PDB file of C-alpha atoms in Angstrom:
ATOM      1  CA  MET Q 561    -114.443  -9.989 150.778  1.00 79.00           C
ATOM      2  CA  HIS Q 562    -115.895 -10.052 147.299  1.00 88.00           C
ATOM      3  CA  LEU Q 563    -114.904  -9.343 143.865  1.00 92.00           C
ATOM      4  CA  SER Q 564    -117.110  -9.310 140.794  1.00 93.00           C
ATOM      5  CA  CYS Q 565    -116.927  -8.510 136.752  1.00 94.00           C
ATOM      6  CA  GLN Q 566    -119.819  -7.600 135.048  1.00 95.00           C
ATOM      7  CA  ASN Q 567    -119.442  -6.823 130.843  1.00 96.00           C
ATOM      8  CA  ILE Q 568    -115.511  -6.188 131.193  1.00 95.00           C
ATOM      9  CA  SER Q 569    -114.487  -5.889 127.630  1.00 95.00           C
ATOM     10  CA  PHE Q 570    -110.954  -4.133 127.180  1.00 95.00           C
ATOM     11  CA  ARG Q 571    -108.534  -4.068 124.234  1.00 94.00           C
ATOM     12  CA  TYR Q 572    -104.936  -2.232 124.177  1.00 94.00           C
ATOM     13  CA  PRO Q 573    -104.459   0.729 122.051  1.00 92.00           C
ATOM     14  CA  ASN Q 574    -103.300  -0.376 118.232  1.00 90.00           C
ATOM     15  CA  ALA Q 575    -104.071  -3.912 119.282  1.00 90.00           C
ATOM     16  CA  GLU Q 576    -106.128  -6.313 116.438  1.00 90.00           C
ATOM     17  CA  ASN Q 577    -107.783  -8.371 118.880  1.00 90.00           C
ATOM     18  CA  SER Q 578    -108.950  -7.650 122.306  1.00 92.00           C
ATOM     19  CA  VAL Q 579    -107.873  -8.895 125.368  1.00 94.00           C
ATOM     20  CA  PHE Q 580    -111.460  -9.222 127.010  1.00 93.00           C
ATOM     21  CA  SER Q 581    -115.290  -9.203 125.457  1.00 93.00           C
ATOM     22  CA  ASN Q 582    -118.202  -8.854 128.363  1.00 93.00           C
ATOM     23  CA  LEU Q 583    -116.261 -10.937 130.693  1.00 93.00           C
ATOM     24  CA  THR Q 584    -118.108 -11.906 133.641  1.00 93.00           C
ATOM     25  CA  LEU Q 585    -116.932 -13.684 136.594  1.00 92.00           C
ATOM     26  CA  GLU Q 586    -116.574 -13.539 140.643  1.00 90.00           C
ATOM     27  CA  VAL Q 587    -114.515 -14.551 143.489  1.00 90.00           C
ATOM     28  CA  THR Q 588    -116.502 -15.132 146.250  1.00 84.00           C
ATOM     29  CA  GLU Q 589    -114.159 -15.610 148.830  1.00 85.00           C
ATOM     30  CA  PRO Q 590    -110.691 -14.770 150.967  1.00 90.00           C
ATOM     31  CA  GLY Q 591    -107.936 -16.905 151.091  1.00 94.00           C
ATOM     32  CA  PHE Q 592    -105.187 -18.081 148.315  1.00 97.00           C
ATOM     33  CA  ASN Q 593    -107.078 -17.957 145.230  1.00 97.00           C
ATOM     34  CA  ALA Q 594    -105.770 -18.103 141.664  1.00 97.00           C
ATOM     35  CA  LEU Q 595    -105.839 -16.624 137.562  1.00 96.00           C
ATOM     36  CA  PHE Q 596    -104.366 -19.550 136.138  1.00 96.00           C
ATOM     37  CA  GLY Q 597    -103.964 -20.026 131.776  1.00 92.00           C
ATOM     38  CA  PRO Q 598    -101.322 -19.807 129.095  1.00 88.00           C
ATOM     39  CA  SER Q 599     -99.680 -16.495 128.308  1.00 88.00           C
ATOM     40  CA  GLY Q 600    -101.502 -14.058 126.267  1.00 88.00           C
ATOM     41  CA  VAL Q 601    -104.876 -15.196 127.798  1.00 92.00           C
ATOM     42  CA  GLY Q 602    -105.295 -11.854 130.040  1.00 93.00           C
ATOM     43  CA  LYS Q 603    -104.457 -12.844 133.302  1.00 94.00           C
ATOM     44  CA  THR Q 604    -101.661  -9.498 133.807  1.00 94.00           C
ATOM     45  CA  SER Q 605    -104.205  -7.614 132.280  1.00 95.00           C
ATOM     46  CA  PHE Q 606    -107.298  -8.676 134.501  1.00 95.00           C
ATOM     47  CA  ALA Q 607    -104.899  -8.326 137.315  1.00 94.00           C
ATOM     48  CA  ARG Q 608    -103.875  -4.947 136.450  1.00 94.00           C
ATOM     49  CA  MET Q 609    -107.527  -3.780 135.999  1.00 95.00           C
ATOM     50  CA  ILE Q 610    -108.357  -4.912 139.357  1.00 94.00           C
ATOM     51  CA  ALA Q 611    -105.053  -2.928 140.842  1.00 93.00           C
ATOM     52  CA  GLY Q 612    -106.285   0.643 138.902  1.00 92.00           C
ATOM     53  CA  ASP Q 613    -103.576   0.364 136.530  1.00 94.00           C
ATOM     54  CA  ILE Q 614    -105.852  -0.386 133.644  1.00 94.00           C
ATOM     55  CA  LYS Q 615    -108.624   2.255 133.694  1.00 92.00           C
ATOM     56  CA  ASP Q 616    -109.840   2.191 130.134  1.00 92.00           C
ATOM     57  CA  HIS Q 617    -112.089  -0.725 129.849  1.00 95.00           C
ATOM     58  CA  THR Q 618    -116.055  -0.977 129.641  1.00 96.00           C
ATOM     59  CA  GLY Q 619    -117.778  -2.584 131.896  1.00 95.00           C
ATOM     60  CA  GLU Q 620    -118.032  -2.853 135.661  1.00 95.00           C
ATOM     61  CA  ILE Q 621    -115.257  -4.195 138.449  1.00 95.00           C
ATOM     62  CA  ARG Q 622    -116.844  -4.629 142.079  1.00 94.00           C
ATOM     63  CA  MET Q 623    -115.182  -5.173 145.118  1.00 93.00           C
ATOM     64  CA  THR Q 624    -116.496  -5.524 148.415  1.00 90.00           C
ATOM     65  CA  GLY Q 625    -114.417  -4.965 151.465  1.00 89.00           C
ATOM     66  CA  ILE Q 626    -111.808  -4.085 149.475  1.00 92.00           C
ATOM     67  CA  ASP Q 627    -109.791  -0.938 149.425  1.00 89.00           C
ATOM     68  CA  ARG Q 628    -106.103  -1.487 149.698  1.00 94.00           C
ATOM     69  CA  ILE Q 629    -104.434  -3.739 146.967  1.00 95.00           C
ATOM     70  CA  ALA Q 630    -101.138  -4.648 146.352  1.00 95.00           C
ATOM     71  CA  TYR Q 631     -99.728  -5.319 143.425  1.00 94.00           C
ATOM     72  CA  THR Q 632     -96.082  -7.718 143.228  1.00 92.00           C
ATOM     73  CA  TYR Q 633     -94.694  -8.998 139.857  1.00 87.00           C
ATOM     74  CA  ASN Q 634     -92.095 -10.823 139.138  1.00 82.00           C
ATOM     75  CA  LEU Q 635     -88.359  -9.143 138.050  1.00 74.00           C
ATOM     76  CA  GLU Q 636     -89.803  -5.887 140.128  1.00 74.00           C
ATOM     77  CA  ARG Q 637     -86.739  -3.625 141.033  1.00 75.00           C
ATOM     78  CA  LEU Q 638     -85.483  -2.291 144.292  1.00 72.00           C
ATOM     79  CA  PRO Q 639     -82.823   0.660 144.850  1.00 66.00           C
ATOM     80  CA  GLY Q 640     -79.661  -0.949 144.531  1.00 65.00           C
ATOM     81  CA  TRP Q 641     -77.495   1.468 146.273  1.00 73.00           C
ATOM     82  CA  SER Q 642     -78.609  -0.221 149.829  1.00 80.00           C
ATOM     83  CA  ALA Q 643     -78.280  -3.436 151.992  1.00 90.00           C
ATOM     84  CA  VAL Q 644     -81.393  -5.340 151.559  1.00 91.00           C
ATOM     85  CA  GLY Q 645     -82.260  -5.576 155.175  1.00 92.00           C
ATOM     86  CA  ARG Q 646     -81.806  -1.837 155.333  1.00 90.00           C
ATOM     87  CA  HIS Q 647     -84.044  -1.423 152.315  1.00 88.00           C
ATOM     88  CA  LEU Q 648     -86.711  -3.363 154.080  1.00 89.00           C
ATOM     89  CA  GLU Q 649     -86.460  -1.757 157.603  1.00 89.00           C
ATOM     90  CA  LYS Q 650     -86.181   2.020 156.849  1.00 86.00           C
ATOM     91  CA  ASN Q 651     -89.652   1.532 154.581  1.00 81.00           C
ATOM     92  CA  ILE Q 652     -91.837   0.175 157.660  1.00 87.00           C
ATOM     93  CA  PRO Q 653     -92.778   0.318 160.873  1.00 86.00           C
ATOM     94  CA  GLU Q 654     -91.338  -0.662 164.132  1.00 89.00           C
ATOM     95  CA  SER Q 655     -94.603  -2.938 165.030  1.00 91.00           C
ATOM     96  CA  ARG Q 656     -93.769  -4.795 162.012  1.00 93.00           C
ATOM     97  CA  LYS Q 657     -90.172  -5.495 162.690  1.00 93.00           C
ATOM     98  CA  GLU Q 658     -90.919  -8.860 164.014  1.00 95.00           C
ATOM     99  CA  ARG Q 659     -93.261 -10.048 161.057  1.00 96.00           C
ATOM    100  CA  MET Q 660     -90.398  -9.079 158.892  1.00 96.00           C
ATOM    101  CA  ALA Q 661     -87.705 -11.161 160.578  1.00 96.00           C
ATOM    102  CA  GLU Q 662     -90.786 -13.671 160.760  1.00 97.00           C
ATOM    103  CA  LEU Q 663     -90.728 -13.577 157.147  1.00 97.00           C
ATOM    104  CA  ILE Q 664     -87.279 -13.441 156.035  1.00 97.00           C
ATOM    105  CA  GLU Q 665     -86.723 -16.834 157.672  1.00 97.00           C
ATOM    106  CA  ILE Q 666     -89.996 -18.396 156.400  1.00 97.00           C
ATOM    107  CA  PHE Q 667     -88.482 -17.263 152.753  1.00 97.00           C
ATOM    108  CA  GLY Q 668     -85.013 -18.390 153.648  1.00 96.00           C
ATOM    109  CA  ILE Q 669     -83.277 -14.973 152.411  1.00 96.00           C
ATOM    110  CA  ARG Q 670     -81.434 -14.601 155.962  1.00 96.00           C
ATOM    111  CA  ASP Q 671     -78.169 -14.653 154.270  1.00 95.00           C
ATOM    112  CA  CYS Q 672     -78.971 -11.682 151.359  1.00 94.00           C
ATOM    113  CA  MET Q 673     -79.522  -8.915 154.335  1.00 95.00           C
ATOM    114  CA  ASP Q 674     -76.258  -7.510 153.819  1.00 94.00           C
ATOM    115  CA  GLN Q 675     -75.832  -7.683 150.386  1.00 94.00           C
ATOM    116  CA  ARG Q 676     -77.432  -5.301 147.758  1.00 91.00           C
ATOM    117  CA  PHE Q 677     -80.467  -6.086 145.333  1.00 90.00           C
ATOM    118  CA  SER Q 678     -78.172  -5.979 142.602  1.00 88.00           C
ATOM    119  CA  GLN Q 679     -76.176  -9.002 143.533  1.00 91.00           C
ATOM    120  CA  LEU Q 680     -79.130 -11.400 144.518  1.00 92.00           C
ATOM    121  CA  SER Q 681     -80.016 -14.218 142.160  1.00 93.00           C
ATOM    122  CA  LEU Q 682     -83.612 -14.083 140.342  1.00 92.00           C
ATOM    123  CA  GLY Q 683     -85.282 -15.804 142.949  1.00 94.00           C
ATOM    124  CA  GLN Q 684     -83.797 -14.057 145.969  1.00 94.00           C
ATOM    125  CA  LYS Q 685     -85.039 -10.922 144.454  1.00 93.00           C
ATOM    126  CA  ASN Q 686     -88.343 -12.206 144.076  1.00 94.00           C
ATOM    127  CA  ARG Q 687     -88.653 -13.173 147.639  1.00 95.00           C
ATOM    128  CA  VAL Q 688     -87.456  -9.790 149.007  1.00 94.00           C
ATOM    129  CA  ASN Q 689     -89.803  -8.314 146.813  1.00 93.00           C
ATOM    130  CA  LEU Q 690     -92.558 -10.389 148.097  1.00 95.00           C
ATOM    131  CA  ILE Q 691     -92.002  -9.512 151.903  1.00 95.00           C
ATOM    132  CA  ARG Q 692     -91.457  -5.945 151.008  1.00 92.00           C
ATOM    133  CA  TYR Q 693     -95.114  -6.241 149.701  1.00 94.00           C
ATOM    134  CA  LEU Q 694     -96.548  -8.593 152.824  1.00 96.00           C
ATOM    135  CA  LEU Q 695     -95.398  -5.833 155.100  1.00 95.00           C
ATOM    136  CA  GLN Q 696     -97.618  -3.095 153.926  1.00 92.00           C
ATOM    137  CA  ASP Q 697    -101.138  -2.519 154.621  1.00 91.00           C
ATOM    138  CA  PHE Q 698    -103.523  -4.676 151.923  1.00 93.00           C
ATOM    139  CA  GLN Q 699    -106.701  -6.554 151.674  1.00 94.00           C
ATOM    140  CA  LEU Q 700    -105.879  -7.937 148.082  1.00 96.00           C
ATOM    141  CA  ILE Q 701    -102.808  -8.672 147.009  1.00 97.00           C
ATOM    142  CA  ILE Q 702    -101.991 -10.028 143.989  1.00 96.00           C
ATOM    143  CA  LEU Q 703     -98.702 -12.279 142.935  1.00 96.00           C
ATOM    144  CA  ASP Q 704     -97.675 -12.059 139.581  1.00 94.00           C
ATOM    145  CA  GLU Q 705     -95.521 -14.746 138.837  1.00 92.00           C
ATOM    146  CA  SER Q 706     -94.242 -13.474 142.297  1.00 93.00           C
ATOM    147  CA  LEU Q 707     -92.363 -16.907 143.251  1.00 94.00           C
ATOM    148  CA  ALA Q 708     -90.595 -17.508 139.683  1.00 91.00           C
ATOM    149  CA  ASN Q 709     -87.413 -18.743 139.712  1.00 93.00           C
ATOM    150  CA  VAL Q 710     -87.629 -20.188 143.316  1.00 95.00           C
ATOM    151  CA  ASP Q 711     -87.180 -23.610 143.907  1.00 95.00           C
ATOM    152  CA  GLU Q 712     -90.094 -25.881 144.372  1.00 95.00           C
ATOM    153  CA  LEU Q 713     -89.880 -26.741 148.076  1.00 96.00           C
ATOM    154  CA  THR Q 714     -89.580 -23.393 148.753  1.00 96.00           C
ATOM    155  CA  ARG Q 715     -92.297 -22.118 147.162  1.00 96.00           C
ATOM    156  CA  GLU Q 716     -94.544 -24.362 148.875  1.00 96.00           C
ATOM    157  CA  ARG Q 717     -92.969 -23.521 152.398  1.00 97.00           C
ATOM    158  CA  ILE Q 718     -93.831 -19.930 151.507  1.00 98.00           C
ATOM    159  CA  ILE Q 719     -97.275 -20.565 150.341  1.00 98.00           C
ATOM    160  CA  LEU Q 720     -98.009 -22.576 153.268  1.00 98.00           C
ATOM    161  CA  ARG Q 721     -97.246 -20.430 155.171  1.00 97.00           C
ATOM    162  CA  ILE Q 722     -98.348 -17.043 154.081  1.00 96.00           C
ATOM    163  CA  LYS Q 723    -101.705 -19.057 154.175  1.00 97.00           C
ATOM    164  CA  GLU Q 724    -101.418 -19.514 158.175  1.00 96.00           C
ATOM    165  CA  ILE Q 725    -100.243 -15.690 158.872  1.00 96.00           C
ATOM    166  CA  PHE Q 726    -102.681 -14.051 156.266  1.00 95.00           C
ATOM    167  CA  PRO Q 727    -105.829 -16.102 156.599  1.00 94.00           C
ATOM    168  CA  ARG Q 728    -108.433 -13.780 155.913  1.00 92.00           C
ATOM    169  CA  THR Q 729    -106.291 -12.190 153.096  1.00 94.00           C
ATOM    170  CA  PHE Q 730    -107.845 -11.758 149.416  1.00 95.00           C
ATOM    171  CA  PHE Q 731    -104.364 -13.540 147.477  1.00 97.00           C
ATOM    172  CA  MET Q 732    -104.631 -13.586 143.691  1.00 97.00           C
ATOM    173  CA  TYR Q 733    -101.806 -15.790 142.573  1.00 97.00           C
ATOM    174  CA  ILE Q 734    -101.477 -15.737 139.012  1.00 96.00           C
ATOM    175  CA  SER Q 735     -99.418 -18.938 137.649  1.00 92.00           C
ATOM    176  CA  HIS Q 736     -98.744 -21.356 134.809  1.00 89.00           C
ATOM    177  CA  ASN Q 737     -97.899 -24.501 137.113  1.00 93.00           C
ATOM    178  CA  VAL Q 738    -101.331 -26.313 137.531  1.00 96.00           C
ATOM    179  CA  VAL Q 739     -99.906 -28.849 140.616  1.00 96.00           C
ATOM    180  CA  GLU Q 740     -98.975 -25.698 142.378  1.00 96.00           C
ATOM    181  CA  VAL Q 741    -102.437 -24.091 141.585  1.00 97.00           C
ATOM    182  CA  SER Q 742    -104.528 -27.416 142.253  1.00 98.00           C
ATOM    183  CA  LYS Q 743    -102.674 -27.939 145.204  1.00 98.00           C
ATOM    184  CA  PHE Q 744    -103.146 -24.960 147.368  1.00 98.00           C
ATOM    185  CA  CYS Q 745    -105.451 -22.775 145.978  1.00 98.00           C
ATOM    186  CA  LYS Q 746    -109.118 -22.282 146.674  1.00 97.00           C
ATOM    187  CA  GLU Q 747    -110.458 -20.885 143.660  1.00 96.00           C
ATOM    188  CA  ILE Q 748    -108.810 -21.147 140.305  1.00 97.00           C
ATOM    189  CA  LEU Q 749    -109.828 -18.454 137.831  1.00 96.00           C
ATOM    190  CA  VAL Q 750    -108.991 -20.608 134.036  1.00 96.00           C
ATOM    191  CA  PHE Q 751    -108.689 -18.111 131.806  1.00 94.00           C
ATOM    192  CA  ARG Q 752    -108.921 -19.094 128.224  1.00 91.00           C
ATOM    193  CA  GLY Q 753    -108.982 -16.075 125.861  1.00 83.00           C
ATOM    194  CA  ALA Q 754    -111.469 -13.568 124.761  1.00 81.00           C
ATOM    195  CA  HIS Q 755    -112.625 -15.713 121.499  1.00 86.00           C
ATOM    196  CA  LYS Q 756    -113.914 -18.275 124.165  1.00 87.00           C
ATOM    197  CA  ARG Q 757    -117.034 -18.966 125.761  1.00 90.00           C
ATOM    198  CA  PRO Q 758    -116.912 -18.505 128.883  1.00 91.00           C
ATOM    199  CA  GLN Q 759    -114.040 -16.835 128.849  1.00 92.00           C
ATOM    200  CA  THR Q 760    -113.209 -18.213 132.774  1.00 94.00           C
ATOM    201  CA  VAL Q 761    -114.014 -20.953 134.229  1.00 96.00           C
ATOM    202  CA  MET Q 762    -114.229 -21.475 138.189  1.00 96.00           C
ATOM    203  CA  VAL Q 763    -112.582 -24.624 139.646  1.00 97.00           C
ATOM    204  CA  ARG Q 764    -112.655 -25.293 143.181  1.00 97.00           C
ATOM    205  CA  GLY Q 765    -108.722 -26.211 144.024  1.00 98.00           C
ATOM    206  CA  GLN Q 766    -107.502 -28.523 146.830  1.00 98.00           C
ATOM    207  CA  ASP Q 767    -106.612 -25.690 149.427  1.00 98.00           C
ATOM    208  CA  LEU Q 768    -103.910 -27.316 151.062  1.00 98.00           C
ATOM    209  CA  LYS Q 769    -103.182 -26.070 154.497  1.00 97.00           C
ATOM    210  CA  THR Q 770    -100.461 -27.063 156.671  1.00 96.00           C
ATOM    211  CA  GLY Q 771    -100.413 -30.260 158.826  1.00 95.00           C
ATOM    212  CA  GLN Q 772    -102.794 -31.744 156.370  1.00 97.00           C
ATOM    213  CA  THR Q 773    -102.990 -34.551 153.971  1.00 97.00           C
ATOM    214  CA  LEU Q 774    -103.181 -34.549 150.433  1.00 97.00           C
ATOM    215  CA  ASP Q 775    -106.401 -36.165 148.998  1.00 98.00           C
ATOM    216  CA  LYS Q 776    -104.439 -37.263 145.735  1.00 97.00           C
ATOM    217  CA  LYS Q 777    -107.611 -38.741 143.940  1.00 98.00           C
ATOM    218  CA  ALA Q 778    -109.436 -35.319 144.452  1.00 98.00           C
ATOM    219  CA  PHE Q 779    -106.081 -33.652 143.414  1.00 98.00           C
ATOM    220  CA  GLU Q 780    -105.889 -35.447 140.562  1.00 98.00           C
ATOM    221  CA  LEU Q 781    -109.028 -34.996 139.474  1.00 98.00           C
ATOM    222  CA  THR Q 782    -108.768 -31.152 139.953  1.00 98.00           C
ATOM    223  CA  MET Q 783    -105.708 -30.717 137.778  1.00 98.00           C
ATOM    224  CA  LEU Q 784    -107.950 -32.699 135.052  1.00 98.00           C
ATOM    225  CA  GLU Q 785    -110.679 -30.549 135.316  1.00 98.00           C
ATOM    226  CA  ILE Q 786    -108.319 -27.171 135.025  1.00 97.00           C
ATOM    227  CA  MET Q 787    -106.741 -28.737 131.918  1.00 95.00           C
ATOM    228  CA  ASN Q 788    -110.093 -29.738 130.544  1.00 95.00           C
ATOM    229  CA  ALA Q 789    -111.360 -25.757 130.905  1.00 94.00           C
ATOM    230  CA  SER Q 790    -108.243 -24.354 129.404  1.00 85.00           C
TER     231      SER Q 790
END
């Protein structure tokens, strides 16, 4: 799998400034990769281009070995008239029921299954939504702040376990959390804004997996490299 962009330019209608100006980049490997940067530098716009939601850009986006893309984002809604567990069950094939049960335990939302979506906390809603997408067919999945409002220990457990379960999947994790992306992500695209050159900088993360010990010195150097690139 391979993702590359060549000379991408884009400006929202009636906007004064461009989001991207001849943006060129590539992500060469599947795994848990990240889009990092402050608000307003184009992370979500880029993700929407990859997902096909934004089409009126110039330049070329190439994806090799990727033809099924899922996109989950913070505060996405589900129908509020049925129990969460029932909604999940009726939208997946029987062959994925075991995977669903596994994810429910990993995500710590077993007690939410009999509640309506509208009754859940923001963090619970985001976890339910992410499970819903992880049960679909995809080769690339974009997580746009999908674990916002989830406590740090639970987020770390979820990230480590989904890396185990989906080792050959292309993840694009959008986050403002430099500690998290440095620790868990493989390739980190640091977005800097259309007025800077280069517009993105690639940093190699620690890509920590279950059972591994974090190299604290290398971890701190990764965080420093990301902040210097921003």
